[in-house]
PDB file of C-alpha atoms in Angstrom:
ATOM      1  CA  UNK A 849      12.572   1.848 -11.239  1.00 88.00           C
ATOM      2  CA  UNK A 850       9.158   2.639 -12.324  1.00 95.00           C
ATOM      3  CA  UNK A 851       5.768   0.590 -10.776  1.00 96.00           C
ATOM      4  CA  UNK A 852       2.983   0.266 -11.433  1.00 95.00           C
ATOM      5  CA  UNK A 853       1.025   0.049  -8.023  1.00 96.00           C
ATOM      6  CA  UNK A 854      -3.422  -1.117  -7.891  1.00 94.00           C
ATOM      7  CA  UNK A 855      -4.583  -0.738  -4.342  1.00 95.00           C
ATOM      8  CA  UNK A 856      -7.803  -2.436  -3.685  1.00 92.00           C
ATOM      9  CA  UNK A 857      -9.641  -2.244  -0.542  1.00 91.00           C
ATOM     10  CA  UNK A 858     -12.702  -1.441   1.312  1.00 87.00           C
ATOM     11  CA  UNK A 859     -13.739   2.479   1.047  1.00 85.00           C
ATOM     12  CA  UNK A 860     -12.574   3.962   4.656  1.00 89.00           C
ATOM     13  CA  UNK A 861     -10.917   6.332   6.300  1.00 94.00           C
ATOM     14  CA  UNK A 862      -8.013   4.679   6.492  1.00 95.00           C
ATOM     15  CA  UNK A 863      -7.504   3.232   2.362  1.00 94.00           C
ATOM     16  CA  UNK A 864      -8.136   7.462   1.861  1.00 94.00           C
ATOM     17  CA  UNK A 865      -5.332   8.097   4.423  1.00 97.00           C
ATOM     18  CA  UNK A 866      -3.011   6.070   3.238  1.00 97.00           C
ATOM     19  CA  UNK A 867      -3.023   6.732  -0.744  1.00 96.00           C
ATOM     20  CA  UNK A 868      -2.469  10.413   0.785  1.00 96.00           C
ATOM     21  CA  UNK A 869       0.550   9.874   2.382  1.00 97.00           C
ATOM     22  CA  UNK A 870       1.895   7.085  -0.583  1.00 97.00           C
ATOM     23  CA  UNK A 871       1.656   9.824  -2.782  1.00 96.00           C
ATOM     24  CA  UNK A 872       3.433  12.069  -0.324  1.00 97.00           C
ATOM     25  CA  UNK A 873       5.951   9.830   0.070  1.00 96.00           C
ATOM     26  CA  UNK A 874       6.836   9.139  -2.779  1.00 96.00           C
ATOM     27  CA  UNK A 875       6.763  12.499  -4.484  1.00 95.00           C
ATOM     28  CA  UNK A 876       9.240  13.313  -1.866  1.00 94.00           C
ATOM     29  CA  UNK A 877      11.496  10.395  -2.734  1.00 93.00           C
ATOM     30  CA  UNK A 878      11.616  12.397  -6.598  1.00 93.00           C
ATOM     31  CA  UNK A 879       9.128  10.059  -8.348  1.00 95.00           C
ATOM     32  CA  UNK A 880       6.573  11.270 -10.675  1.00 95.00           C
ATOM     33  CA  UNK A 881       3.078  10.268  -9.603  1.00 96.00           C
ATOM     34  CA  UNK A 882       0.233   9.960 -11.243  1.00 96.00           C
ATOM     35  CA  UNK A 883      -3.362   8.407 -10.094  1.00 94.00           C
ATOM     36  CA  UNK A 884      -6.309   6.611 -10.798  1.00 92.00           C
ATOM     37  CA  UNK A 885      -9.132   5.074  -9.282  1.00 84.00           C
ATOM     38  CA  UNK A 886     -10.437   2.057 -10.830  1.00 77.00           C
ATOM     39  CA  UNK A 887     -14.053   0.454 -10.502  1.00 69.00           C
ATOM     40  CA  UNK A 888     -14.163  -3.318  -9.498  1.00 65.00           C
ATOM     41  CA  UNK A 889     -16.848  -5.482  -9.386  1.00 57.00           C
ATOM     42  CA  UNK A 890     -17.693  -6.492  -6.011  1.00 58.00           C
ATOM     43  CA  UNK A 891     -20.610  -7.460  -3.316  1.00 59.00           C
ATOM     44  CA  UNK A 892     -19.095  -4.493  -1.031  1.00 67.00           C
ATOM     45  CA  UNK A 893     -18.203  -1.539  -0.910  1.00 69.00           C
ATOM     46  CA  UNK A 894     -14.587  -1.889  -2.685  1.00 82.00           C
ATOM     47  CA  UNK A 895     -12.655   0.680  -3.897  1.00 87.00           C
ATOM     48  CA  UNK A 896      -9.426   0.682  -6.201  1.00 89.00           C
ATOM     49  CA  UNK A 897      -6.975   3.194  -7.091  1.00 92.00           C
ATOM     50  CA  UNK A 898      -3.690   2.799  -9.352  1.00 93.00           C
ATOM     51  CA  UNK A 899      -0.599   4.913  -8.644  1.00 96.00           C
ATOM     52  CA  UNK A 900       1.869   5.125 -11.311  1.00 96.00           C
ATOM     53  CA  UNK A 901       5.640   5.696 -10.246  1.00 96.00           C
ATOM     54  CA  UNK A 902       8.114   7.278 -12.439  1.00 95.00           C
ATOM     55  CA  UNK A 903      11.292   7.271 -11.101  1.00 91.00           C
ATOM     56  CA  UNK A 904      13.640   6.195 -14.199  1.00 88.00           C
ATOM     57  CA  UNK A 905      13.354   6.810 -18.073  1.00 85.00           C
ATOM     58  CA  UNK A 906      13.498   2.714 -18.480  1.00 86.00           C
ATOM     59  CA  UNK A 907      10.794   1.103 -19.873  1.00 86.00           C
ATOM     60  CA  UNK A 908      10.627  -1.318 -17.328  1.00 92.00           C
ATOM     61  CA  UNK A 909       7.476  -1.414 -15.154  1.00 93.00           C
ATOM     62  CA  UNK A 910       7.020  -3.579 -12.062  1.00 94.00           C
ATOM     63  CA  UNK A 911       3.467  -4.192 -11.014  1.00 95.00           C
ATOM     64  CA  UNK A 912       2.459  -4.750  -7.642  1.00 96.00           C
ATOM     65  CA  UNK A 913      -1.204  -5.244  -6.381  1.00 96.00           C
ATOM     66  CA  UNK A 914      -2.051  -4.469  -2.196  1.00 96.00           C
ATOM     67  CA  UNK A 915      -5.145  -6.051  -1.576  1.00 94.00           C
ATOM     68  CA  UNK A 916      -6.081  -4.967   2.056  1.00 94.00           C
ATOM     69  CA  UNK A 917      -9.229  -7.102   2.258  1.00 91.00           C
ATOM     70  CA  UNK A 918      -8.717  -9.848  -0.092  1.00 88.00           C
ATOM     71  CA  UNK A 919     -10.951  -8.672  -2.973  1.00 86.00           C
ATOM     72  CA  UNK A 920      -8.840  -8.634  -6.089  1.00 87.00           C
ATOM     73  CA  UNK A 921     -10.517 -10.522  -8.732  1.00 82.00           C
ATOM     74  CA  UNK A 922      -8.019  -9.168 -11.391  1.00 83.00           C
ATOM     75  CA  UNK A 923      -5.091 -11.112 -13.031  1.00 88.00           C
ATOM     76  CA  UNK A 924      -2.191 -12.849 -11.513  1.00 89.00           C
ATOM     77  CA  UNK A 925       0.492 -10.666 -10.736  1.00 90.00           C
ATOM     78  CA  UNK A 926       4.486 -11.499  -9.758  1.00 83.00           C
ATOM     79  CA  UNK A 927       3.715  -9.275  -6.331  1.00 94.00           C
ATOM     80  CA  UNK A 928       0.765  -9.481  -4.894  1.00 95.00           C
ATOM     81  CA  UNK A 929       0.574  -8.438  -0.565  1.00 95.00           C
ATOM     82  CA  UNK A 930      -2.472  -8.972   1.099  1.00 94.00           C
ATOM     83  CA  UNK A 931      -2.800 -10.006   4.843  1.00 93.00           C
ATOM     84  CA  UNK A 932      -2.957 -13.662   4.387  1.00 91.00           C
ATOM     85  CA  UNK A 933       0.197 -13.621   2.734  1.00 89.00           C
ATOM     86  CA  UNK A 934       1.850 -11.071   5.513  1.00 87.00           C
ATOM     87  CA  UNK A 935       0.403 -13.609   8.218  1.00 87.00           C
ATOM     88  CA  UNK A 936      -1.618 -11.134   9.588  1.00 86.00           C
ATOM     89  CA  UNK A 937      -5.101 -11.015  10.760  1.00 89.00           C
ATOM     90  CA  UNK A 938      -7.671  -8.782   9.182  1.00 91.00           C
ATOM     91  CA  UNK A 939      -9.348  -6.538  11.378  1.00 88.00           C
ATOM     92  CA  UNK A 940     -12.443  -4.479  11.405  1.00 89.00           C
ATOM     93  CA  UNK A 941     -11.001  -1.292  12.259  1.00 92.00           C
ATOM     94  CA  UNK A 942      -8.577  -1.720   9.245  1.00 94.00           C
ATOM     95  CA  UNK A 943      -5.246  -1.794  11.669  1.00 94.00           C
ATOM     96  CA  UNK A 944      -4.106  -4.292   9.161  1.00 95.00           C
ATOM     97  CA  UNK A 945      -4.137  -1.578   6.410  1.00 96.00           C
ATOM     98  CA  UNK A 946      -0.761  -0.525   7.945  1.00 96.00           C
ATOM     99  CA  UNK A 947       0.664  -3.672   8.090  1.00 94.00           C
ATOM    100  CA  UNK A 948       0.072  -4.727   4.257  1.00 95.00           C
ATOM    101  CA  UNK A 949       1.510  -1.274   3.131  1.00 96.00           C
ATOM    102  CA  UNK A 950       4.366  -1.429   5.428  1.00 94.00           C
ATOM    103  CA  UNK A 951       5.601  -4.505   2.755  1.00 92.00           C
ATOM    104  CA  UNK A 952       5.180  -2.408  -0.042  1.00 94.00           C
ATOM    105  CA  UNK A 953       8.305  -0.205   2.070  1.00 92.00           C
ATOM    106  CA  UNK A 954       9.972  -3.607   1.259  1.00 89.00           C
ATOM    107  CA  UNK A 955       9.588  -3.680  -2.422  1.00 91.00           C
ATOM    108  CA  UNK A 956       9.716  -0.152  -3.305  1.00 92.00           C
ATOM    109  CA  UNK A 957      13.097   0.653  -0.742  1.00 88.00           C
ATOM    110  CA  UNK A 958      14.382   4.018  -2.149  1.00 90.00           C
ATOM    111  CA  UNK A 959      11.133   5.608  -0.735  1.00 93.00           C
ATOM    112  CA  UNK A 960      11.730   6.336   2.541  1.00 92.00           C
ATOM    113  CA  UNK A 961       8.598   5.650   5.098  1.00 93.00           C
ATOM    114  CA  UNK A 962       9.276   8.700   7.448  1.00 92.00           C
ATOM    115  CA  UNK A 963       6.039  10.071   6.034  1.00 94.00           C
ATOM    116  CA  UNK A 964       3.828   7.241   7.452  1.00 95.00           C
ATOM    117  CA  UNK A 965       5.609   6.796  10.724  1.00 94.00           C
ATOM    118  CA  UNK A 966       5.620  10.448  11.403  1.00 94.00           C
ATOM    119  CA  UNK A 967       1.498  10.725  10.546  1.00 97.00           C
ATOM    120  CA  UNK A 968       1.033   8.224  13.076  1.00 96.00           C
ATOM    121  CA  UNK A 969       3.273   9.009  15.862  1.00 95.00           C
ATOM    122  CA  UNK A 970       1.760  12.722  15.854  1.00 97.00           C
ATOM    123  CA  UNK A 971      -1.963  10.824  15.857  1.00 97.00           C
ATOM    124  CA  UNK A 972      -0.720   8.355  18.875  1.00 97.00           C
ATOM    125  CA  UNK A 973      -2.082   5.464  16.520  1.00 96.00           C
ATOM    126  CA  UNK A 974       0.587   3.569  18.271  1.00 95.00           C
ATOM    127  CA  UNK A 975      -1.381  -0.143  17.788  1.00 94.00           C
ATOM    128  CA  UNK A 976      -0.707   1.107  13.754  1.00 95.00           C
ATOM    129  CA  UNK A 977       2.741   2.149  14.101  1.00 94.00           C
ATOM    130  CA  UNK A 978       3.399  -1.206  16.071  1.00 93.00           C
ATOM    131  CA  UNK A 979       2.445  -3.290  13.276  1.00 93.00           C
ATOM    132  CA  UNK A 980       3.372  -0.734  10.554  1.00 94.00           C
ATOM    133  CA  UNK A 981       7.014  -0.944  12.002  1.00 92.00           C
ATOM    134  CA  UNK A 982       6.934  -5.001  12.154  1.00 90.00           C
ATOM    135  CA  UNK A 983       6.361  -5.278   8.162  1.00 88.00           C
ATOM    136  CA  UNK A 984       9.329  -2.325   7.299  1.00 87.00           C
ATOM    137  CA  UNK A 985      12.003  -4.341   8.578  1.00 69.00           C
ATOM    138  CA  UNK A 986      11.153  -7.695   7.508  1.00 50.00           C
ATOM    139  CA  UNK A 987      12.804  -9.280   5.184  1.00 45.00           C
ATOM    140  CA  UNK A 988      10.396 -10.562   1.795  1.00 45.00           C
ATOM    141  CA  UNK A 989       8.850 -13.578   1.255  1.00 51.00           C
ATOM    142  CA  UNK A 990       6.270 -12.972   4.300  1.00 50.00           C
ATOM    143  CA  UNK A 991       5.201 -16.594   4.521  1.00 46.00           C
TER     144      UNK A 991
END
């Protein structure tokens, strides 16, 4: 499958970590990845970045928007995660970051999330990996 993946967000620590070990992962899982950050409009400081995944020579491209914070403003798109969707709360120290890209694990399931789970057991970011874990094994829709 190939997808075509926006992530939009607030600029922190934890959007930066994350796009790090996406591209990890999947590079790992023998896609070709390719980047892009993206400027939106918004009152905050938003940030958006576009991974492209190559992992078949189909034409077919699925496209997928994770919205951490609610602040897409783009068009409608067939899957679209955000926290309000997952039925999760938003919090300020971003712990629902993990969450929303543990349902991407969902979608995209030939890329393995060993990558994630490993960063944060060997940080002890064991509130993260709590709720990272709870949105891998569920099954899609989240509401």
């Amino acid at each position: 499958m190939n997808y075509n993946i926006l992530f939009c967000g607030l600029m922190c620590k934890t959007f930066d970590t994350i796009m790090r070990l996406m591209i990890e992962s999947a590079r790992e899982s023998d896609y070709l990845v390719t980047t892009v950050t993206k400027p939106l409009l918004a009152p905050y400081s938003v940030i958006a970045a576009e991974m492209r995944l190559v992992g078949s020579s189909k034409k077919d491209i699925t496209k997928i928007v994770i919205d951490y914070d609610s602040v897409y403003t783009g068009e409608p798109v067939a899957m679209h995660l955000t926290p309000k969707i997952m039925d999760t709360d938003q919090t300020d120290d971003q712990c629902h970051y993990w969450g929303v890209i543990g349902g991407l694990f969902k979608i995209i399931s030939d890329i393995s999330p060993a990558c994630i789970t490993s960063y944060l057991i060997d940080k002890n970011m064991n509130a993260e990996l709590a709720i990272f874990k709870q949105y891998t094994i569920v099954s899609l829709p989240f509401s």
